[in-house]
Structures are given as C-alpha cells and as structure tokens.
Short mmCIF file of C-alpha atoms in Angstrom, two decimals:
data_model
loop_
_atom_site.label_atom_id
_atom_site.label_comp_id
_atom_site.label_asym_id
_atom_site.label_seq_id
_atom_site.Cartn_x
_atom_site.Cartn_y
_atom_site.Cartn_z
CA LEU B 1 16.98 -10.33 4.27
CA ALA B 2 17.92 -13.92 3.54
CA ARG B 3 19.88 -12.75 0.49
CA ALA B 4 21.74 -10.18 2.63
CA GLN B 5 22.77 -12.85 5.12
CA ARG B 6 23.69 -15.35 2.41
CA ASP B 7 25.79 -12.88 0.42
CA GLY B 8 27.48 -11.43 3.50
CA LEU B 9 26.25 -7.92 2.77
CA LEU B 10 26.46 -7.01 6.46
CA GLY B 11 29.87 -8.57 7.07
CA ARG B 12 30.09 -10.38 10.40
CA HIS B 13 26.88 -8.78 11.66
CA ARG B 14 23.70 -10.84 11.81
CA LEU B 15 20.40 -9.25 10.91
CA VAL B 16 17.34 -10.42 12.85
CA TRP B 17 13.82 -9.87 11.54
CA ARG B 18 10.89 -10.27 13.95
CA ALA B 19 7.32 -10.39 12.69
CA LEU B 20 4.25 -9.80 14.86
CA ASP B 21 0.60 -9.98 13.74
CA ASP B 22 -1.80 -7.31 15.01
CA GLY B 23 -4.96 -9.08 13.76
CA TYR B 24 -6.15 -5.71 12.36
CA SER B 25 -6.53 -4.44 15.94
CA VAL B 26 -5.31 -0.96 16.87
CA GLU B 27 -4.71 -1.97 20.48
CA ARG B 28 -2.77 -5.07 19.50
CA HIS B 29 -0.73 -3.07 16.99
CA MET B 30 0.23 -0.58 19.70
CA GLN B 31 1.20 -3.44 22.02
CA ASN B 32 3.33 -5.01 19.30
CA ILE B 33 5.15 -1.76 18.57
CA ARG B 34 5.78 -1.16 22.27
CA ARG B 35 7.14 -4.67 22.67
CA LEU B 36 9.46 -4.32 19.67
CA VAL B 37 10.67 -0.83 20.56
CA VAL B 38 10.78 -0.91 24.36
CA GLN B 39 11.34 -4.57 25.21
CA ASP B 40 13.21 -5.94 22.18
CA LYS B 41 14.89 -2.58 21.41
CA VAL B 42 14.84 -3.12 17.65
CA ASP B 43 16.87 -0.71 15.51
CA ALA B 44 14.02 -0.11 13.04
CA LEU B 45 10.44 -1.10 12.25
CA GLY B 46 9.26 -2.17 8.81
CA LEU B 47 6.11 -2.67 6.76
CA SER B 48 3.48 -1.62 9.29
CA ALA B 49 0.00 -1.32 7.79
CA VAL B 50 -3.27 0.51 8.44
CA THR B 51 -3.30 4.30 8.84
CA SER B 52 -5.06 4.49 12.21
CA HIS B 53 -2.84 1.75 13.68
CA ILE B 54 0.42 3.46 12.71
CA ASP B 55 -0.82 6.86 13.82
CA ALA B 56 -1.80 5.49 17.25
CA ALA B 57 1.59 3.80 17.72
CA TYR B 58 3.65 6.77 16.53
CA PRO B 59 4.17 8.34 20.00
CA THR B 60 5.95 5.14 21.09
CA MET B 61 8.18 5.27 18.01
CA ARG B 62 8.90 8.96 18.57
CA GLU B 63 9.81 8.44 22.23
CA ALA B 64 12.37 5.79 21.29
CA GLY B 65 13.54 7.49 18.08
CA THR B 66 12.88 4.29 16.11
CA PRO B 67 12.20 4.75 12.38
CA LEU B 68 9.48 2.95 10.44
CA ILE B 69 10.67 1.86 6.98
CA GLY B 70 7.91 1.35 4.45
CA ALA B 71 4.48 2.15 5.87
CA MET B 72 1.89 0.21 3.82
CA THR B 73 -0.39 3.21 3.58
CA GLY B 74 -0.43 6.46 1.65
CA ALA B 75 -2.49 8.55 4.08
CA SER B 76 -1.58 12.22 4.34
CA VAL B 77 -1.80 12.14 8.16
CA LEU B 78 1.43 10.12 8.17
CA HIS B 79 3.26 12.74 6.14
CA GLY B 80 4.58 16.08 7.34
CA ALA B 81 7.15 17.20 9.89
CA GLN B 82 5.16 15.65 12.76
CA ARG B 83 5.75 12.15 11.34
CA ALA B 84 9.41 12.48 10.36
CA LEU B 85 10.32 8.98 11.60
CA ILE B 86 8.16 7.34 8.91
CA TYR B 87 9.97 6.58 5.65
CA HIS B 88 7.75 6.09 2.61
CA LEU B 89 8.45 3.82 -0.35
CA ARG B 90 5.00 4.17 -1.94
CA ALA B 91 2.89 6.99 -3.35
CA SER B 92 0.23 8.77 -1.32
CA TYR B 93 -3.46 7.94 -1.58
CA ALA B 94 -3.94 11.40 -3.12
CA ASP B 95 -1.49 10.48 -5.90
CA GLU B 96 -3.31 7.18 -6.49
CA VAL B 97 -6.72 8.86 -6.53
CA ARG B 98 -5.56 11.46 -9.06
CA GLN B 99 -4.43 8.69 -11.42
CA LEU B 100 -7.74 6.86 -11.06
CA VAL B 101 -9.74 10.02 -11.72
CA ALA B 102 -7.56 10.80 -14.74
CA GLN B 103 -8.47 7.35 -16.12
CA ALA B 104 -12.17 8.06 -15.58
CA VAL B 105 -11.76 11.33 -17.45
CA SER B 106 -9.99 9.58 -20.33
CA VAL B 107 -13.00 7.30 -20.90
CA ARG B 108 -15.43 10.23 -20.54
CA GLN B 109 -17.10 9.16 -17.33
CA ARG B 110 -18.99 12.02 -15.69
CA ARG B 111 -20.94 10.56 -12.73
CA ALA B 112 -19.15 9.03 -9.74
CA PHE B 113 -20.21 7.21 -6.58
CA ALA B 114 -17.73 6.77 -3.71
CA VAL B 115 -17.64 4.01 -1.11
CA TRP B 116 -15.06 4.77 1.52
CA GLN B 117 -13.87 2.89 4.57
CA ASP B 118 -14.85 4.83 7.70
CA ASP B 119 -11.37 5.10 9.19
CA GLY B 120 -8.14 6.99 8.56
CA LEU B 121 -7.59 5.28 5.23
CA GLY B 122 -11.02 5.95 3.77
CA ARG B 123 -11.46 9.47 5.10
CA ASP B 124 -8.07 10.52 3.73
CA ALA B 125 -8.66 8.97 0.31
CA PHE B 126 -12.21 10.34 0.07
CA ALA B 127 -11.04 13.88 0.80
CA ALA B 128 -8.51 13.53 -2.02
CA LEU B 129 -11.21 12.10 -4.30
CA GLU B 130 -13.57 15.03 -3.73
CA THR B 131 -10.81 17.46 -4.70
CA ALA B 132 -9.82 15.44 -7.77
CA LEU B 133 -13.41 15.04 -8.98
CA ARG B 134 -14.08 18.78 -8.70
CA GLY B 135 -10.96 19.53 -10.70
CA ALA B 136 -11.96 17.01 -13.36
CA GLY B 137 -15.55 18.20 -13.66
CA ILE B 138 -16.98 14.83 -12.58
CA GLU B 139 -20.17 14.95 -10.50
CA LEU B 140 -20.21 13.03 -7.22
CA VAL B 141 -23.74 11.61 -7.34
CA GLY B 142 -23.46 9.65 -4.09
CA GLN B 143 -21.11 8.54 -1.35
CA GLN B 144 -21.20 6.29 1.69
CA GLY B 145 -18.79 5.52 4.48
CA VAL B 146 -18.74 1.89 5.60
CA GLY B 147 -17.47 -0.18 8.50
CA LEU B 148 -16.11 -3.56 7.46
CA ALA B 149 -17.83 -5.56 10.18
CA GLU B 150 -21.35 -4.25 9.59
CA MET B 151 -21.11 -3.58 5.84
CA ASP B 152 -24.21 -4.73 3.91
CA GLY B 153 -23.09 -5.33 0.34
CA ALA B 154 -26.59 -5.80 -1.05
CA ALA B 155 -27.96 -2.58 0.47
CA LEU B 156 -24.90 -0.64 -0.64
CA ALA B 157 -25.22 -2.03 -4.18
CA ALA B 158 -28.84 -0.87 -4.28
CA SER B 159 -27.73 2.66 -3.31
CA VAL B 160 -25.07 2.64 -6.00
CA ARG B 161 -27.47 1.53 -8.73
CA ALA B 162 -30.08 4.08 -7.67
CA ALA B 163 -27.52 6.87 -8.16
CA ARG B 164 -26.69 5.59 -11.68
CA PRO B 165 -22.95 6.40 -11.69
CA ASP B 166 -20.63 5.35 -14.47
CA ALA B 167 -17.59 5.34 -12.14
CA LEU B 168 -17.53 3.63 -8.74
CA PHE B 169 -14.61 4.52 -6.45
CA ALA B 170 -14.16 1.93 -3.69
CA LEU B 171 -11.67 3.45 -1.26
CA CYS B 172 -11.31 0.47 1.05
CA VAL B 173 -9.51 -2.84 1.56
CA THR B 174 -10.07 -6.13 -0.29
CA PRO B 175 -12.93 -7.58 1.88
CA CYS B 176 -14.90 -4.37 1.35
CA GLY B 177 -14.38 -4.60 -2.40
CA VAL B 178 -15.53 -8.23 -2.36
CA LYS B 179 -18.78 -7.36 -0.59
CA LEU B 180 -19.44 -4.40 -2.87
CA LEU B 181 -18.86 -6.21 -6.17
CA SER B 182 -20.73 -9.30 -4.96
CA GLY B 183 -23.68 -7.10 -4.07
CA LEU B 184 -23.61 -5.42 -7.48
CA ALA B 185 -23.47 -8.78 -9.26
CA ALA B 186 -26.44 -10.08 -7.25
CA GLU B 187 -28.37 -6.84 -7.79
CA GLY B 188 -27.79 -7.15 -11.52
CA GLY B 189 -28.99 -10.73 -11.63
CA GLY B 190 -25.45 -12.05 -11.84
CA ASN B 191 -24.89 -10.34 -15.20
CA SER B 192 -21.46 -8.74 -14.77
CA SER B 193 -21.67 -7.25 -18.28
CA SER B 194 -24.84 -5.27 -17.58
CA LEU B 195 -24.81 -1.83 -19.23
CA ALA B 196 -25.86 -0.30 -15.90
CA ARG B 197 -22.72 -1.57 -14.16
CA PRO B 198 -20.29 1.25 -13.29
CA THR B 199 -16.54 0.83 -13.68
CA PRO B 200 -15.01 0.01 -10.27
CA TYR B 201 -11.85 1.91 -9.29
CA MET B 202 -9.76 0.74 -6.31
CA LEU B 203 -6.53 1.58 -4.50
CA SER B 204 -3.27 -0.38 -4.36
CA ILE B 205 -4.18 -1.79 -0.94
CA VAL B 206 -6.63 -4.10 -2.76
CA ASN B 207 -5.34 -7.51 -3.78
CA GLY B 208 -6.61 -7.82 -7.33
CA GLU B 209 -6.05 -11.56 -7.61
CA ALA B 210 -7.87 -12.26 -4.33
CA LEU B 211 -10.71 -9.98 -5.39
CA ALA B 212 -11.10 -11.78 -8.71
CA LYS B 213 -10.94 -15.19 -7.05
CA SER B 214 -13.66 -14.21 -4.56
CA VAL B 215 -16.18 -12.62 -6.91
CA GLY B 216 -15.35 -14.19 -10.27
CA PRO B 217 -16.51 -12.42 -13.45
CA ALA B 218 -18.00 -9.57 -11.39
CA ALA B 219 -14.44 -8.30 -10.82
CA ARG B 220 -13.68 -7.98 -14.53
CA GLY B 221 -12.93 -4.42 -15.59
CA THR B 222 -11.96 -3.24 -12.11
CA VAL B 223 -9.17 -0.66 -12.35
CA ILE B 224 -6.59 -0.76 -9.54
CA SER B 225 -3.82 1.78 -8.95
CA GLN B 226 -0.40 0.26 -8.24
CA VAL B 227 2.58 1.75 -6.39
CA MET B 228 5.12 -0.98 -7.16
CA PRO B 229 6.39 -2.32 -10.51
CA ASN B 230 4.58 -5.25 -12.10
CA PRO B 231 5.85 -8.22 -10.03
CA ARG B 232 5.32 -10.67 -12.91
CA LEU B 233 7.13 -8.68 -15.59
CA ALA B 234 10.85 -9.28 -15.16
CA THR B 235 12.00 -6.31 -17.27
CA SER B 236 13.92 -4.56 -14.48
CA PRO B 237 16.80 -5.71 -12.25
CA LEU B 238 14.57 -5.23 -9.19
CA VAL B 239 11.82 -7.57 -10.40
CA GLN B 240 14.37 -10.05 -11.75
CA ARG B 241 16.05 -10.33 -8.34
CA TYR B 242 12.70 -10.46 -6.57
CA GLN B 243 11.51 -13.36 -8.73
CA GLN B 244 14.83 -15.17 -8.35
CA ASP B 245 14.77 -14.87 -4.56
CA MET B 246 11.11 -15.85 -4.34
CA ARG B 247 11.86 -19.02 -6.27
CA SER B 248 15.00 -19.69 -4.24
CA HIS B 249 13.57 -19.11 -0.76
CA MET B 250 9.86 -19.86 -1.26
CA GLY B 251 10.17 -22.57 -3.88
CA LYS B 252 7.27 -21.31 -6.01
CA ASP B 253 6.25 -18.66 -8.51
CA GLU B 254 3.68 -16.80 -6.43
CA PHE B 255 4.45 -13.17 -7.22
CA SER B 256 2.35 -10.27 -5.94
CA TYR B 257 2.50 -6.52 -5.47
CA PHE B 258 2.37 -6.98 -1.70
CA SER B 259 5.30 -9.38 -1.49
CA LEU B 260 7.30 -7.17 -3.88
CA GLU B 261 6.63 -4.21 -1.58
CA GLY B 262 7.91 -6.26 1.36
CA TYR B 263 10.97 -7.18 -0.69
CA VAL B 264 11.68 -3.50 -1.40
CA VAL B 265 11.31 -2.67 2.30
CA ALA B 266 13.86 -5.38 3.11
CA MET B 267 16.27 -3.99 0.49
CA VAL B 268 16.06 -0.50 1.96
CA ALA B 269 16.45 -1.83 5.52
CA VAL B 270 19.56 -3.79 4.54
CA GLU B 271 21.09 -0.80 2.76
CA ALA B 272 20.41 1.40 5.79
CA ALA B 273 21.96 -1.21 8.09
CA ARG B 274 25.09 -1.32 5.91
CA THR B 275 25.35 2.47 6.07
CA ALA B 276 24.89 2.46 9.85
CA LEU B 277 27.47 -0.29 10.42
CA ALA B 278 30.06 1.24 8.09
CA ALA B 279 30.34 4.41 10.17
CA SER B 280 32.65 4.81 13.14
CA PRO B 281 31.15 5.26 15.59
CA ARG B 282 28.17 3.29 14.34
CA ARG B 283 25.22 5.39 13.18
CA SER B 284 21.66 4.79 14.30
CA MET B 285 19.20 3.46 11.73
CA GLN B 286 17.39 6.79 11.92
CA ASP B 287 20.56 8.65 10.92
CA ALA B 288 21.22 6.10 8.18
CA MET B 289 17.70 6.52 6.79
CA LYS B 290 18.12 10.30 6.71
CA LEU B 291 21.09 9.79 4.39
CA MET B 292 18.91 7.77 2.02
CA LEU B 293 16.34 10.50 1.42
CA ARG B 294 18.11 11.82 -1.68
CA ARG B 295 18.49 8.36 -3.18
CA GLU B 296 16.49 5.73 -5.01
CA ILE B 297 16.72 1.99 -4.39
CA GLU B 298 16.26 0.20 -7.72
CA GLY B 299 14.06 3.03 -8.99
CA ILE B 300 11.99 3.29 -5.79
CA PRO B 301 12.37 6.73 -4.14
CA VAL B 302 12.75 7.06 -0.37
CA SER B 303 10.87 9.93 1.27
CA SER B 304 9.89 10.89 4.80
CA GLY B 305 7.26 13.05 6.42
CA ASP B 306 9.29 16.23 6.13
CA ASP B 307 11.28 15.48 2.96
CA PRO B 308 9.70 14.57 -0.39
CA GLY B 309 12.77 12.66 -1.56
CA VAL B 310 14.62 13.01 -4.83
CA HIS B 311 11.72 11.98 -7.13
CA PRO B 312 7.95 11.50 -6.80
CA HIS B 313 6.72 7.99 -6.06
CA PRO B 314 5.30 6.35 -9.21
CA VAL B 315 1.69 5.26 -9.70
CA THR B 316 0.55 2.98 -12.53
CA LEU B 317 -2.78 1.37 -13.33
CA SER B 318 -3.83 -2.25 -13.78
CA MET B 319 -7.17 -3.82 -14.68
CA ILE B 320 -8.69 -7.18 -13.86
CA GLY B 321 -9.23 -9.00 -17.14
CA SER B 322 -10.78 -12.31 -18.11
CA GLY B 323 -9.76 -15.22 -15.96
CA GLY B 324 -8.97 -12.88 -13.05
CA ARG B 325 -5.56 -11.87 -14.41
CA LEU B 326 -4.27 -8.33 -14.02
CA ILE B 327 -3.71 -6.41 -17.25
CA HIS B 328 -1.22 -3.52 -17.18
#
C-alpha cells in the first residue's frame, strides 16, 4: 500500500488501510467487521483469518456487499456460491492435504495419526485428510480433535506413540504444533532422532520458523505445505519487489510466508482500486474484484466462492532442516 501511494498508482486518490485485532475471538472479529463495514463504510476487507470467525461475520459482509480480499484460510465452507464475496489468493486445505499425503506416499509411509483442531479449520482439513488417505491406501491408525486452551501435549504424544504411526498429520495452528512436538520430544526422552518418531506434516497456517524456535531440534523433519512462493528466494519479480519493499519500509530482512501473503493481498487490493477508480461512473470494489477473477497477479490466481479462477492455486512443500531453517 505504501508503494502504491509513493508511486502514485491511484492518482490523486488516497488509500487508507485500517487494521483491527480480534485477539482470536469470534465475537471480537464480528464486532470489528461490523465496525469497518457499517460504521467506517470501508470499500473492501482484507486478510481476515480463522475459518469460524470469517464464517460468523459473513452475513454482515453480505448485507453491505463488501468483498473480502484474501481470506487466510483454505476451508471449503468459505467456498461456493453462498460465499461469493470472499476472494481467495491461496489454495484450499484440501489441496494442501493432498500434497502432504502425496509426500507420505512417496516415502512409503503407510500408517497415519491425525491431530486436528476442533473448529472449522480442523474439521474441514480432517475431512479432506480422511478422503486423501483412503485414496492413497494409508491406514488412519488414530485421530484426536483438540482445543488449544485445554490441549495436553504430553497425553496426546502418548496416544500418538501408542498408535505407532509413521506419519503424523497436525491440522492445527502453530501453538498446537508446538505443544504436540514438545510432547513427543519429552516422551522420547528428548531424542528427536528416535526411530519411533513419526514424520510431522503441517499446513501453511503454521509458522515454520516460530515452530523451530519454540521446540528446537524436535521440529527437524517437519513437512509444511506452502501456498505462497518462497519469500527468501528472489527468483521472481513478485518476491524481488516484496523483499525490496520490506527493506525500504521495514528496514530489515525479516521475510516470511505470512508477510508475503499480506503483500499479495495489498497488491490485489490496489489493482482492484485502480480498476474501480478508472471507470466512469466509479465501480464498486466488488465489481472490480469480479473483473479480476480471470486474471493472475504476479502468478497468484484470484478466485471466489463461485468461480475457480483462471488457474488452480499452487501448493509447494517445505521442510524444517537443521538450525530451524526451511528447506524447499
């Protein structure tokens, strides 16, 4: 957004970005969306996270006709004609799960345990996992839904080890992954290289660097699906510009998948604003976003609930290596 203002991409118009924190509370998220849409009358929303939060706030968005650009979730409940105001810049959880299961197949793993967050995110991803495992001929030897607040990492680790899986699918956010891997490390006497340790598989909503920093060597070998390009590998114009702007506006080289996703959301929002402002009479942001459905922004497809877009959203895999660095 700062680049758009600096380079005059919106002409004489000034773009205002307002950020509100929901503290991971559904009620607070709904209040924030109502304030932005009803009171502040914003033209568009961007980068909302958490499946259940977005789903609960959608009626307010629908009543005002305000689009959401870049939901930070891949849950299927937010796709379909009933959620047409949500514009996706990332792959679905089902797409991510299929890639993770394909990796398990490639290394001949045949026994899986699933830990899934007991909310919209986890239930959606677990349903996709069950389907993918059946298709791959991998046996689901155990599964457990967890709530973040009451999650007992040690007890869960004991259940995992008792089932003797070779693949462990953790369909949850970073704090859940931290508790799970910490519990497994403690259960194994701190020996992260134990032969009994299953390979952890996690979704793109997990911050790999934060996970590695929290649990140390116990995170090594964790496979994480990614829905954005490698933010540290400046081999594309998108990542080159992202790194340049991060250095220019933040003053440091702290690149991450999450900040790159926010950067992409901002790029799409700016492009939609330009399209809306160029029309006479001026288009709404919703109409402008509809025009972007058959386009890609720097290789990132734009899709909505009732339109798959011009190309599928990409999914790649990374792995936490020695020293906590992600290997691609």
